[in-house]
mmCIF file of C-alpha atoms in Angstrom:
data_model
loop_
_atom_site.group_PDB
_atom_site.id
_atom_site.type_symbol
_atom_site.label_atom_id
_atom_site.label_comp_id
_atom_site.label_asym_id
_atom_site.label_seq_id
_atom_site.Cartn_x
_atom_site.Cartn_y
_atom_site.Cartn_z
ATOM 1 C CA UNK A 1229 15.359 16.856 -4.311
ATOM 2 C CA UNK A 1230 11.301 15.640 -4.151
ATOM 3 C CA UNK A 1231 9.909 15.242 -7.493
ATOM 4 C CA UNK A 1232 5.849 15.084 -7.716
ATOM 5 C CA UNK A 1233 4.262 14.544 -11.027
ATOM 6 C CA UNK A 1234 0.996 16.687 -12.706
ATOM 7 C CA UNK A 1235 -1.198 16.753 -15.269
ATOM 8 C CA UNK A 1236 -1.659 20.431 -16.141
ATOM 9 C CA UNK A 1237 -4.286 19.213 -18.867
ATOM 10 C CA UNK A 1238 -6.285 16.141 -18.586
ATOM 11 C CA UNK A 1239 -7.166 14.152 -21.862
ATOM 12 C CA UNK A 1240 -10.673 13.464 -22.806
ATOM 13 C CA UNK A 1241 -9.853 10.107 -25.019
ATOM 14 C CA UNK A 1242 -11.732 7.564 -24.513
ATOM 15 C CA UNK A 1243 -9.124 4.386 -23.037
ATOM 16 C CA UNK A 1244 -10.884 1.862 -23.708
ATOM 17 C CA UNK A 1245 -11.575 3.220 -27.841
ATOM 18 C CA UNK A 1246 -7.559 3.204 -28.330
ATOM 19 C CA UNK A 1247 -5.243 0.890 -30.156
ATOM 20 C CA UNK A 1248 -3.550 -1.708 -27.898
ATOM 21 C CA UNK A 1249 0.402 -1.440 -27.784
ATOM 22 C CA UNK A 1250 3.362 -2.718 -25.848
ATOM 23 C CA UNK A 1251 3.209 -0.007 -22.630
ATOM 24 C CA UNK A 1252 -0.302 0.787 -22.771
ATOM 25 C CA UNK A 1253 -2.983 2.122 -25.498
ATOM 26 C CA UNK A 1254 -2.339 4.727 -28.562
ATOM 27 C CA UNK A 1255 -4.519 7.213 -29.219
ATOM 28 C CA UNK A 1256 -5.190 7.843 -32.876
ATOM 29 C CA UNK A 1257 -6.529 11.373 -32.139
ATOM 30 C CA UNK A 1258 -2.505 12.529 -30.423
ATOM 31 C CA UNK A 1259 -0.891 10.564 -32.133
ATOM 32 C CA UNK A 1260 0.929 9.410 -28.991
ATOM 33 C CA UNK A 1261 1.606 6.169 -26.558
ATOM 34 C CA UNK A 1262 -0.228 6.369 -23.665
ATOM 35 C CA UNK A 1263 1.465 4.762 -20.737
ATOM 36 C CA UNK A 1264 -0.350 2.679 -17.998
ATOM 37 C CA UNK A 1265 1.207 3.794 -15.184
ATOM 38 C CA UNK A 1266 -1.726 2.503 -12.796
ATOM 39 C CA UNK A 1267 -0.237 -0.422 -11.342
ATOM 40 C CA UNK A 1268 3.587 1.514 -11.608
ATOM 41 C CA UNK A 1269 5.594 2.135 -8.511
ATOM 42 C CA UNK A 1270 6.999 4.891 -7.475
ATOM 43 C CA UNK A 1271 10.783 3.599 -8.308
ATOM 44 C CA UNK A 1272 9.648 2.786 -11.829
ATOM 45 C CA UNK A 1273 8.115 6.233 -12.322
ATOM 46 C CA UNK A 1274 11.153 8.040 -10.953
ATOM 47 C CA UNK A 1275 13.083 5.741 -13.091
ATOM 48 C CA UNK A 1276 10.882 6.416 -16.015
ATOM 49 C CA UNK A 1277 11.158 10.746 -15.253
ATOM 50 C CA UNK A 1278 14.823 10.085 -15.484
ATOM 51 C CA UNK A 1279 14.988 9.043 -18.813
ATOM 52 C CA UNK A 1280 14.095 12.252 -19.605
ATOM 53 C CA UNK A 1281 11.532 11.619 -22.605
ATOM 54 C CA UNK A 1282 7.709 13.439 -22.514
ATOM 55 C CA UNK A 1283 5.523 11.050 -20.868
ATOM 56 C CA UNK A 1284 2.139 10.833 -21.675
ATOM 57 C CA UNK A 1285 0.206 8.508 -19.507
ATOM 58 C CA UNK A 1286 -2.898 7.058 -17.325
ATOM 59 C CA UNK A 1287 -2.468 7.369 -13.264
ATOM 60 C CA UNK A 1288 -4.346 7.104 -10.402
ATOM 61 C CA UNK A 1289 -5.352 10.299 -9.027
ATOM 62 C CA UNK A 1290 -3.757 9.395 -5.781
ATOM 63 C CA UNK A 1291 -0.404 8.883 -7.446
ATOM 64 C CA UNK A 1292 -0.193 12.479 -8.665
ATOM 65 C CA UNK A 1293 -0.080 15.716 -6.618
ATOM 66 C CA UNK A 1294 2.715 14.274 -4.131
ATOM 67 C CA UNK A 1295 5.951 13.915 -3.598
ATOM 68 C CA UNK A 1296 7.345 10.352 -5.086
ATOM 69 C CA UNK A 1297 9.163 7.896 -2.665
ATOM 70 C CA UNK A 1298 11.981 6.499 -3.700
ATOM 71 C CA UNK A 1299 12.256 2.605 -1.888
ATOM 72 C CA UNK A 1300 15.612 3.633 0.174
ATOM 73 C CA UNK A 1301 16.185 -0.276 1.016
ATOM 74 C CA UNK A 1302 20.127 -0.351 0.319
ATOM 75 C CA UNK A 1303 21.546 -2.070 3.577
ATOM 76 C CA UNK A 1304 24.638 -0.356 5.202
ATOM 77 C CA UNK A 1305 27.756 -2.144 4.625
ATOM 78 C CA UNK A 1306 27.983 -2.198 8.650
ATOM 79 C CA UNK A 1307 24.668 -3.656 9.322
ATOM 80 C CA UNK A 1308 26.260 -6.588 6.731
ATOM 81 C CA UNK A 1309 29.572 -6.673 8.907
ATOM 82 C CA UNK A 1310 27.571 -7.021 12.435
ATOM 83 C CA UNK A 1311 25.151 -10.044 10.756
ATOM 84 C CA UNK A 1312 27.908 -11.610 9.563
ATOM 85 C CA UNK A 1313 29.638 -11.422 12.555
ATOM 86 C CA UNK A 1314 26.482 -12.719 14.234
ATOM 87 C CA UNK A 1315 25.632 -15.560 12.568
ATOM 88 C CA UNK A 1316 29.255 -16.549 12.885
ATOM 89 C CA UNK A 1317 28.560 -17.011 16.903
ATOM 90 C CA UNK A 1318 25.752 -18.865 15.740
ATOM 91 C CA UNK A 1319 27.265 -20.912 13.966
ATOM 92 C CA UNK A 1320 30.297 -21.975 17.097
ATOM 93 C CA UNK A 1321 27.548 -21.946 19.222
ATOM 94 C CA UNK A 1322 24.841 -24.292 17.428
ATOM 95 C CA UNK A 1323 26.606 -27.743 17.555
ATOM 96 C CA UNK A 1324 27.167 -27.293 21.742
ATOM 97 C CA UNK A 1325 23.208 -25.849 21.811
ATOM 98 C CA UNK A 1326 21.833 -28.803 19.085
ATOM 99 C CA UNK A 1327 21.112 -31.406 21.855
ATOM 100 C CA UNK A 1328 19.333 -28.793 24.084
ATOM 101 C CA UNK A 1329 17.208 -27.390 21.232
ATOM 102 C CA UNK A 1330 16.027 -30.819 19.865
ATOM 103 C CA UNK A 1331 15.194 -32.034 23.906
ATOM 104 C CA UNK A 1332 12.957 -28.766 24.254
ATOM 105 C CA UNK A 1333 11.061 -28.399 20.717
ATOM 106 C CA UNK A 1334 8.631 -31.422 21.579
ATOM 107 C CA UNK A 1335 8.189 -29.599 24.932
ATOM 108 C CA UNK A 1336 7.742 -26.376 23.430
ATOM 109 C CA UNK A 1337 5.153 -27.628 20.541
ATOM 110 C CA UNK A 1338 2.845 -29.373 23.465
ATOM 111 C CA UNK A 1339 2.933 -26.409 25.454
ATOM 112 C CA UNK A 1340 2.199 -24.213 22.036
ATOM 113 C CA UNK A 1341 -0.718 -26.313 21.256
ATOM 114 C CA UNK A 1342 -2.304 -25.973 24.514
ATOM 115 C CA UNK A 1343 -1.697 -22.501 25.016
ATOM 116 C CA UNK A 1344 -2.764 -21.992 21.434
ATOM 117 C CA UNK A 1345 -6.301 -24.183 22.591
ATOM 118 C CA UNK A 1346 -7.025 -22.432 25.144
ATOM 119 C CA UNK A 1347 -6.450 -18.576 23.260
ATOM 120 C CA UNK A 1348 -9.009 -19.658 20.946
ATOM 121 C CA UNK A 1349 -11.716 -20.793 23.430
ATOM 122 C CA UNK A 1350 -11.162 -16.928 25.200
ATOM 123 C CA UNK A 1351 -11.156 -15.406 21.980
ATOM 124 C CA UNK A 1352 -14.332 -16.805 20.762
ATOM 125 C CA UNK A 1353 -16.082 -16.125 24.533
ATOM 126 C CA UNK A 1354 -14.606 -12.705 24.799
ATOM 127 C CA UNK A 1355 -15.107 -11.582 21.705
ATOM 128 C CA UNK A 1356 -17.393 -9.334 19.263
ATOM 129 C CA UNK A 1357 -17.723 -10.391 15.644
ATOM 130 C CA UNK A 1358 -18.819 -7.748 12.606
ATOM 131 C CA UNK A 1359 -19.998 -8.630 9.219
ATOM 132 C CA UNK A 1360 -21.107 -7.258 6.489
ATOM 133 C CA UNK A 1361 -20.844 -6.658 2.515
ATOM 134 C CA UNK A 1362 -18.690 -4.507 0.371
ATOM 135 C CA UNK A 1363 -20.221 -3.503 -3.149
ATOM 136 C CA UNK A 1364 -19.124 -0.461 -5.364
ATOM 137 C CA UNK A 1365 -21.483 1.930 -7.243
ATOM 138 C CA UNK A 1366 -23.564 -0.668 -9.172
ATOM 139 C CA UNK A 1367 -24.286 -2.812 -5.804
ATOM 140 C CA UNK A 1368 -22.435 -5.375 -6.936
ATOM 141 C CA UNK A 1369 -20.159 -7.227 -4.618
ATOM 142 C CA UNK A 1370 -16.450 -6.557 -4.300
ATOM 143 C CA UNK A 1371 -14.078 -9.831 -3.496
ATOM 144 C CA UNK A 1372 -10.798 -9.546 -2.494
ATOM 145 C CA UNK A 1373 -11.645 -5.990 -0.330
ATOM 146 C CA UNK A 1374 -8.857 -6.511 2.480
ATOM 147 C CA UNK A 1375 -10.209 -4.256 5.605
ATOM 148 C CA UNK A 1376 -8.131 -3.650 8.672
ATOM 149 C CA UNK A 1377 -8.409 -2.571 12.196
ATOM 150 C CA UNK A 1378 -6.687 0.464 11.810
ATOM 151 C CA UNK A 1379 -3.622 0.805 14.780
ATOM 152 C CA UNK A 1380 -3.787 -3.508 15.206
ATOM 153 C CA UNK A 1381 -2.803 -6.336 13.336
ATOM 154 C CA UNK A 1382 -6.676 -7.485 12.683
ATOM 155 C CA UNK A 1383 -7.148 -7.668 9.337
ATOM 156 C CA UNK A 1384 -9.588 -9.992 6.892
ATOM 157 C CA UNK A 1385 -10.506 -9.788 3.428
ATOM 158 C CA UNK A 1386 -13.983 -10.218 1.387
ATOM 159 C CA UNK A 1387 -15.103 -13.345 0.190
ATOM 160 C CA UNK A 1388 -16.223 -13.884 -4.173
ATOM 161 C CA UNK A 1389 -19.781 -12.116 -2.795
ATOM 162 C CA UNK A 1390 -17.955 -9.322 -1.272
ATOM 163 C CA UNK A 1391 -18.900 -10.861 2.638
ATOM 164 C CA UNK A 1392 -16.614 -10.603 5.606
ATOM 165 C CA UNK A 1393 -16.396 -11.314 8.736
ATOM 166 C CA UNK A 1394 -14.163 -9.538 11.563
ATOM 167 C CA UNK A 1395 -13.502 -11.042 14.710
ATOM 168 C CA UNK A 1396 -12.541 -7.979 17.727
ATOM 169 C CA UNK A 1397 -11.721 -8.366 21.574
ATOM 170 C CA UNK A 1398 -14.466 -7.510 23.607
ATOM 171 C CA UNK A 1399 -11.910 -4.525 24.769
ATOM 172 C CA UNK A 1400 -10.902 -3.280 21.383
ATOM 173 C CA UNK A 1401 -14.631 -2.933 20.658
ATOM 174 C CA UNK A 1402 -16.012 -1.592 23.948
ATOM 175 C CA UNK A 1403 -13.985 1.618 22.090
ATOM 176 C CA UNK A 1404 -14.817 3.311 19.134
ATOM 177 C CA UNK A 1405 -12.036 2.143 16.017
ATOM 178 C CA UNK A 1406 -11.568 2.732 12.685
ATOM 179 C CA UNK A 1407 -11.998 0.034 10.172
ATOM 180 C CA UNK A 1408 -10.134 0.582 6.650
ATOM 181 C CA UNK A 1409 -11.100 -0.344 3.108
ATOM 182 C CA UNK A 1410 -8.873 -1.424 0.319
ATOM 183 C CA UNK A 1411 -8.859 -2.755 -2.751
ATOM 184 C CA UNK A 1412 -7.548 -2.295 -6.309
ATOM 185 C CA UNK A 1413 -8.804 0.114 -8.577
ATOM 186 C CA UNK A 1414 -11.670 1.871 -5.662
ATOM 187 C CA UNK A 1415 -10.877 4.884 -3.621
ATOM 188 C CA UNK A 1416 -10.023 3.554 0.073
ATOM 189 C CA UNK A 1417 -11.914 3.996 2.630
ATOM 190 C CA UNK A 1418 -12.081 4.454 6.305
ATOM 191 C CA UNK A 1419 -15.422 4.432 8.831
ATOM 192 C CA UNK A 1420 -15.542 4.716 12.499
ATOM 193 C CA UNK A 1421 -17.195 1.855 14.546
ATOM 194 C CA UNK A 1422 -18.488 0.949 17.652
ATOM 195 C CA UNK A 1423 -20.013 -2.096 20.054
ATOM 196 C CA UNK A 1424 -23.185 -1.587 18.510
ATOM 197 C CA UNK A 1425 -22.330 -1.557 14.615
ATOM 198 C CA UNK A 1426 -22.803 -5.541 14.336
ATOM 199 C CA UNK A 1427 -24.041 -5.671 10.329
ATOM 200 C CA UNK A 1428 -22.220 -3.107 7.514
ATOM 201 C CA UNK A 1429 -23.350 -2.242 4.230
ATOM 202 C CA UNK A 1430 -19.937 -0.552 2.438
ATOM 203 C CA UNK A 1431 -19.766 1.422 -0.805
ATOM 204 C CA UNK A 1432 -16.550 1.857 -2.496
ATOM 205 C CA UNK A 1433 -16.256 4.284 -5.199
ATOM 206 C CA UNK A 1434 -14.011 3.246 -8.232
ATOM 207 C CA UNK A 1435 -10.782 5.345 -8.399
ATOM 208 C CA UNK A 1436 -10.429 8.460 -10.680
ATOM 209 C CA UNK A 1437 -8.447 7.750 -13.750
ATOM 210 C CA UNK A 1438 -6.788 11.087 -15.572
ATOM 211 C CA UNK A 1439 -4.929 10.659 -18.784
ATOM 212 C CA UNK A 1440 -2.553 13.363 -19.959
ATOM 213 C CA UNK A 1441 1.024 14.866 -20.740
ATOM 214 C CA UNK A 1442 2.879 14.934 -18.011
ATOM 215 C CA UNK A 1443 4.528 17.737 -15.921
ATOM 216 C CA UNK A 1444 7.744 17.036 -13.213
ATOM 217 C CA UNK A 1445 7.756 19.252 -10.594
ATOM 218 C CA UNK A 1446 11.200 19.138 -8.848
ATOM 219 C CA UNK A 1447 11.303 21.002 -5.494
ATOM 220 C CA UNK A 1448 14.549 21.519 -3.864
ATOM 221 C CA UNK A 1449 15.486 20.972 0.098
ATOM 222 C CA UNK A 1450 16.277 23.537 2.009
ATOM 223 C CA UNK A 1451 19.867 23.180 1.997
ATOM 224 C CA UNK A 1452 20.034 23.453 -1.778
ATOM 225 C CA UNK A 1453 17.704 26.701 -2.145
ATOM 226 C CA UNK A 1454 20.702 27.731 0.022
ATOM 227 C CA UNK A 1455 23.335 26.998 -2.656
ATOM 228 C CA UNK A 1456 21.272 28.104 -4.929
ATOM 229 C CA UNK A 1457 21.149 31.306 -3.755
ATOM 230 C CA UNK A 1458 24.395 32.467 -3.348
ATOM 231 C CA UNK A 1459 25.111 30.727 -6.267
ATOM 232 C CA UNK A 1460 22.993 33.611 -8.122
ATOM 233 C CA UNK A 1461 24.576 36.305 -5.670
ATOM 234 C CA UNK A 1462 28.294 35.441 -7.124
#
């Protein structure tokens, strides 16, 4: 069963006029705790939803409207049996292997450091660099802004004066690419790029903030609407 979260009427309270308390703020005018559930994963607001008490609380707009993830990370009792059984060759095997391995690591660290040497000296040849400056709605600069080359593993993050500096392959930016902005508390943000955009200026909006009574939408799978229905027939 997906379960997605609403808030059918948004509260006008001002946060930052209510009392302090131990899960979030009370509001004098409801006469109820509101929740900060703005940093609050999605396992700790299913968990929360199962307790079954009226939640009133202050998300993120992108946290509402959607179906909550549950984090699925239980490993499989057989995955366990094969690792163990795994590491148990390893272990026979190491003592026989030990003289080997310790002949070949100096090797293997020279050979790093030159290969690693001479990656740097292409990169830095073959290579475009983009800078720029992240600042919200004020202009004032945004630190800690990590920004990614969407589909690669280049990523850097802005400096205390919201600067950064993002080194591509010449053939990643021959092509346009997406670059992706994130940070805590702003709306994200994504901007296509080329060769030629050397210098950005970025905006990032701060994130919408509702406050309100909670509604739990539960929506069934297929194979349970099934059920369900003949259920009712009989």
């Amino acid at each position: 069963m997906k379960i997605s979260i609403e808030i059918p009427e948004a509260c006008g309270e001002n946060w930052e006029h209510m009392t302090v308390s131990q899960l979030g703020k009370f509001c004098q005018v409801c006469k109820k705790e509101v929740i900060d559930f703005t940093n609050t994963t999605d396992d700790e607001l299913l968990q929360k939803i199962k307790s079954g008490q009226k939640i009133c609380g202050r998300f993120k707009q992108s946290q509402l409207f959607r179906d909550l993830k549950p984090n699925n990370s239980k490993t499989n009792w057989k995955q366990l049996v094969v690792a163990a059984g795994f590491t148990s060759v390893l272990a026979i095997a190491a003592p026989a292997n030990a003289q080997k391995t310790s002949t070949k690591t100096e090797q293997l660290e020279k050979t790093s450091e030159k290969n690693s040497e001479e990656k740097h000296s292409i990169s830095a040849k073959d290579s475009i660099v983009i800078s720029g400056t992240v600042t919200d709605e004020e202009d004032l600069p945004i630190p800690g802004v990590h920004i990614k080359v969407l589909d690669s593993k280049i990523l850097t993050q802005t400096d205390f004066d919201g600067n950064f500096k993002i080194i591509l392959p010449e053939k990643t930016a021959a092509n346009n690419f997406k670059l992706e902005f994130t940070s805590i508390g702003y709306e994200n943000k994504i901007i296509n790029v080329d060769a030629k955009s050397k210098i950005l200026n970025i905006e990032l909006k701060m994130e919408t903030l509702l406050m309100g009574e909670v509604a739990i939408v539960k929506k069934m799978n297929v194979f349970r609407r099934v059920g369900y229905f003949f259920k009712r027939l009989f």
